[in-house]
PDB file of C-alpha atoms in Angstrom:
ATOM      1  CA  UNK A   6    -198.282 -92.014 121.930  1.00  0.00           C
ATOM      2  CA  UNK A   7    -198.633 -92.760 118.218  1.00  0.00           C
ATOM      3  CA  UNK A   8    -195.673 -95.039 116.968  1.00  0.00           C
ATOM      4  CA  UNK A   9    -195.098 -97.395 113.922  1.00  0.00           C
ATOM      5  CA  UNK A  10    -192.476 -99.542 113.933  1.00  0.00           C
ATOM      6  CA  UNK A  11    -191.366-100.892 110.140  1.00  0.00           C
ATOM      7  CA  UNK A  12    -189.624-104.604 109.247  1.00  0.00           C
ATOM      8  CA  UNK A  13    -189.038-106.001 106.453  1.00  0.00           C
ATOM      9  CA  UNK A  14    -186.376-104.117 104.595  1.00  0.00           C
ATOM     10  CA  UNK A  15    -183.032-105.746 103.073  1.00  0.00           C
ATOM     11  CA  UNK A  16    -181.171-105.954  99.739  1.00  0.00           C
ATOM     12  CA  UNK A  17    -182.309-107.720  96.499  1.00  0.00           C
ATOM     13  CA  UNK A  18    -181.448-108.719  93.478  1.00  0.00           C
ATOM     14  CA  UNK A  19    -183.418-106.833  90.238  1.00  0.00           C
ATOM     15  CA  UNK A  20    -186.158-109.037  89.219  1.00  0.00           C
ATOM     16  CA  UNK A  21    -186.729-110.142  93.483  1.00  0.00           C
ATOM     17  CA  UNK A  22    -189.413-109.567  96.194  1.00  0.00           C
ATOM     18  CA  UNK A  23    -189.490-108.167  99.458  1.00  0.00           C
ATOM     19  CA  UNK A  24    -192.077-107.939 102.164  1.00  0.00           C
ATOM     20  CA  UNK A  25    -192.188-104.971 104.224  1.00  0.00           C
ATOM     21  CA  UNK A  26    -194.814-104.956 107.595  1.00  0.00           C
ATOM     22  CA  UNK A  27    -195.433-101.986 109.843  1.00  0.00           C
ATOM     23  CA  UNK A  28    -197.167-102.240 113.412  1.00  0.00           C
ATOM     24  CA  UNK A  29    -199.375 -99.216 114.587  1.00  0.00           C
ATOM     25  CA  UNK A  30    -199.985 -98.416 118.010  1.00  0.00           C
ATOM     26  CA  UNK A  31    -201.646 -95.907 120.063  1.00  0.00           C
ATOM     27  CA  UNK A  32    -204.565 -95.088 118.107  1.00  0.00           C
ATOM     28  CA  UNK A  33    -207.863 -95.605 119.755  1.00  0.00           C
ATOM     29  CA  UNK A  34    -209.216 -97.655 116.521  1.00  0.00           C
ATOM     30  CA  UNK A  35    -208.135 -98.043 112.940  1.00  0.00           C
ATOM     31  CA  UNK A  36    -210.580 -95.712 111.289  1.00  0.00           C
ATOM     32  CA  UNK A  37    -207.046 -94.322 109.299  1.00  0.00           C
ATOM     33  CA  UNK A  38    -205.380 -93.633 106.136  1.00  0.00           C
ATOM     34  CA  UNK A  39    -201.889 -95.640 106.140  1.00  0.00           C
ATOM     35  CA  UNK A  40    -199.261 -95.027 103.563  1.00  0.00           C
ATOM     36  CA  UNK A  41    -195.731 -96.112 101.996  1.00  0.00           C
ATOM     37  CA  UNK A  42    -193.396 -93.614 101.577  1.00  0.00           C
ATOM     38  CA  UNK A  43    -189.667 -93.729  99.855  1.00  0.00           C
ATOM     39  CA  UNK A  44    -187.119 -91.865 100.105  1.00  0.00           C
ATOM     40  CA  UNK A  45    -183.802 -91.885  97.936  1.00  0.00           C
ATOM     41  CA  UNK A  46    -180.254 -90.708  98.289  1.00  0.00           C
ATOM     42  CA  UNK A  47    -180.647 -86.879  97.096  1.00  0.00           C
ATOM     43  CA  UNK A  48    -184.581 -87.314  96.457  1.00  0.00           C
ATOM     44  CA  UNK A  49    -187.232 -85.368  97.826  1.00  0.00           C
ATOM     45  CA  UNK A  50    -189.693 -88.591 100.223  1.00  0.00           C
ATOM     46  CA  UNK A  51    -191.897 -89.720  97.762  1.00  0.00           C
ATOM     47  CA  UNK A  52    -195.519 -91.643  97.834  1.00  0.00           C
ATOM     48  CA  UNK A  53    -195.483 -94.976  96.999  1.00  0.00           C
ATOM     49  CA  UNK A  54    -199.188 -96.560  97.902  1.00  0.00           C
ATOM     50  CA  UNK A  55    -201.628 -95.176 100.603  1.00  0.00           C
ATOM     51  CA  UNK A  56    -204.795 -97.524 101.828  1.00  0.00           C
ATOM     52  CA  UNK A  57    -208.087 -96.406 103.620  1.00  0.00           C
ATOM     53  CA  UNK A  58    -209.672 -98.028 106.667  1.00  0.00           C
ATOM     54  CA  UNK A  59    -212.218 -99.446 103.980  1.00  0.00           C
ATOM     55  CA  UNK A  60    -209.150-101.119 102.010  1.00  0.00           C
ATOM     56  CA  UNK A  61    -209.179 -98.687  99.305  1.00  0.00           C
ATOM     57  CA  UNK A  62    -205.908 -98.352  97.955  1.00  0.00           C
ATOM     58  CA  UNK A  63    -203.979 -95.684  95.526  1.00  0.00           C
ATOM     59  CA  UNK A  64    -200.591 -96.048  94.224  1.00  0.00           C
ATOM     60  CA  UNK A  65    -197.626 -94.067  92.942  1.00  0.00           C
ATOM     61  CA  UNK A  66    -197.822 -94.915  88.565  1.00  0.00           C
ATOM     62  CA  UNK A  67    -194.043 -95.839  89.164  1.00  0.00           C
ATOM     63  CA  UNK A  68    -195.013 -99.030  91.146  1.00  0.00           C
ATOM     64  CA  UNK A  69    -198.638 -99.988  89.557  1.00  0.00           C
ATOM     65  CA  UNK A  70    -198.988-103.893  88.966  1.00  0.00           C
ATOM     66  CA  UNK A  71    -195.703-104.349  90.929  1.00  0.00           C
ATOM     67  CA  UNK A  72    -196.473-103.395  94.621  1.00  0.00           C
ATOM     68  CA  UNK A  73    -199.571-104.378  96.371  1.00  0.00           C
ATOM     69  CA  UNK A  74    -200.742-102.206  99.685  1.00  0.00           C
ATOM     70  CA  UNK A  75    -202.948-104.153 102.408  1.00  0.00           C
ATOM     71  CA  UNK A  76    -203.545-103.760 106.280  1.00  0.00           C
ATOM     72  CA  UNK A  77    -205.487-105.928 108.819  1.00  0.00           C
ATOM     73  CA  UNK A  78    -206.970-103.344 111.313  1.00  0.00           C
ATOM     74  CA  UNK A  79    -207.411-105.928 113.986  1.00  0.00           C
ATOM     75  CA  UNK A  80    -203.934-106.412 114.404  1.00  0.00           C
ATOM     76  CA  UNK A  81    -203.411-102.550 113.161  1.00  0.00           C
ATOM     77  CA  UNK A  82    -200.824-103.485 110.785  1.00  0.00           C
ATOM     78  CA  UNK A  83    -200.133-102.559 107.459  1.00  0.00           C
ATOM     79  CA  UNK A  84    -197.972-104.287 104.496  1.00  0.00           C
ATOM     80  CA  UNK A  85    -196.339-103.845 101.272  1.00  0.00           C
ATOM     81  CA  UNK A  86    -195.349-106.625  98.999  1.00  0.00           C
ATOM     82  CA  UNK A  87    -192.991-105.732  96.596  1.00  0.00           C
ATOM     83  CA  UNK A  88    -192.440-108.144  93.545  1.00  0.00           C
ATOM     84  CA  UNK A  89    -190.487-107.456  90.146  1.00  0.00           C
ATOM     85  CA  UNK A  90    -188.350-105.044  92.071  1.00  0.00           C
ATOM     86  CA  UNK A  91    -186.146-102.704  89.984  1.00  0.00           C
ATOM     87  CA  UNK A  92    -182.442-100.824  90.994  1.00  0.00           C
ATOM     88  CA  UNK A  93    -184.457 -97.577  91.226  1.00  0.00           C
ATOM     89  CA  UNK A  94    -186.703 -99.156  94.093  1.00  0.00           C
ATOM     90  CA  UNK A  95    -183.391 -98.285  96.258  1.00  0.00           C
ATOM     91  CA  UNK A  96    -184.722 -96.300  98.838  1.00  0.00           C
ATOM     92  CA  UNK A  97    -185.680 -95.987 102.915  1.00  0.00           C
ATOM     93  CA  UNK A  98    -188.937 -97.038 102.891  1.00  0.00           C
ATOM     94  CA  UNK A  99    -191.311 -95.267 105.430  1.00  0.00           C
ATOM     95  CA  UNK A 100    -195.124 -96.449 106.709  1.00  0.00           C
ATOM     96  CA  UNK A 101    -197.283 -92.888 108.421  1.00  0.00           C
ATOM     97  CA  UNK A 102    -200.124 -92.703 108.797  1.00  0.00           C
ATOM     98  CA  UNK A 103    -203.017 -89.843 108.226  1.00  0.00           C
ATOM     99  CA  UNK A 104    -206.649 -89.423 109.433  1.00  0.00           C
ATOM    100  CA  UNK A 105    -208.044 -89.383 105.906  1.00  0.00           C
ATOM    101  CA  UNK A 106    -206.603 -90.397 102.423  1.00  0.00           C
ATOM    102  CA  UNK A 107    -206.916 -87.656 100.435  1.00  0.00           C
ATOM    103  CA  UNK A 108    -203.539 -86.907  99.268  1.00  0.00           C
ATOM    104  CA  UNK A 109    -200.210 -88.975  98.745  1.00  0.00           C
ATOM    105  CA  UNK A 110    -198.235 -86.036 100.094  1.00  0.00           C
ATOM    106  CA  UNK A 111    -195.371 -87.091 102.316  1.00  0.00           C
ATOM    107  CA  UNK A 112    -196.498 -83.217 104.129  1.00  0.00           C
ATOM    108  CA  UNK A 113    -199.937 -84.237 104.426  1.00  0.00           C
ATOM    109  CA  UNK A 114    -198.667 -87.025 106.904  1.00  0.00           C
ATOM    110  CA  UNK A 115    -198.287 -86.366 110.676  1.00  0.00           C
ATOM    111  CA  UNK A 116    -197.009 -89.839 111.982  1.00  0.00           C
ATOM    112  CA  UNK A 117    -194.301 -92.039 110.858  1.00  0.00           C
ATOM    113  CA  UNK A 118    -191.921 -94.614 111.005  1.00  0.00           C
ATOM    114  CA  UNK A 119    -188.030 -94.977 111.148  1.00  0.00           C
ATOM    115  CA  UNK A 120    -187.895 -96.486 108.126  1.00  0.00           C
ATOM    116  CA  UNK A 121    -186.655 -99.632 106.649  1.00  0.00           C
ATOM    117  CA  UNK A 122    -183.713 -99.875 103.830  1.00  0.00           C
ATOM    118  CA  UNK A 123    -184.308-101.412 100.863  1.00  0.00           C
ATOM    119  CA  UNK A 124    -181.455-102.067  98.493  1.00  0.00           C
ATOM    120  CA  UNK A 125    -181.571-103.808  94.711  1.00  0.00           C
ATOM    121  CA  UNK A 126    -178.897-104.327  92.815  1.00  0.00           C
TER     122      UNK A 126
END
């Protein structure tokens, strides 16, 4: 079975960093699209960066030059540092993954995480 497990998560003030990791398992090699998701209180899940199995990476205009999206397939695990972070970062963050990256559509992703808080104040 597919499962990714997310860390990372806590509360911050405005201006702070966080790290968050997420380990993959039960894929048969790493030849995937991984994402970041968010979701906030009374929001719809939202994109926040997506990277390809080549290290290509895409991310949400709202968090350009402030979060930074890598993985390292050989230990299938992907990452999200999060630096300058503002109040409206609050959200449950979510790693899933997809076979291809062709769309930062929370729908267009069939496997994900728990999720991992993320508070700034």
């Amino acid at each position: 079975d597919v499962q990714l497990v997310e860390s990372g998560g806590g509360s911050v003030q405005a201006g702070g960093s966080l790290r968050l990791s997420c380990v993959v398992s039960g894929f048969a090699d790493s030849s995937y699209c991984m994402g970041w998701f968010r979701q906030a209180p009374g929001k719809e899940r939202e994109g926040v960066a997506t990277i390809d199995s080549n290290g290509i990476t895409d991310y949400a205009d709202s968090v350009k030059g402030r979060f930074t999206i890598s993985r390292d397939n050989a230990k299938n695990t992907l990452a999200l540092q999060m630096n300058s972070l503002k109040v409206e970062d609050t959200a449950m963050y979510y790693c899933a993954t997809r076979r291809y990256c062709t769309s930062m559509s929370p729908a267009a992703f069939g496997y994900w995480g728990q999720g991992t808080q993320v508070t700034v104040s």
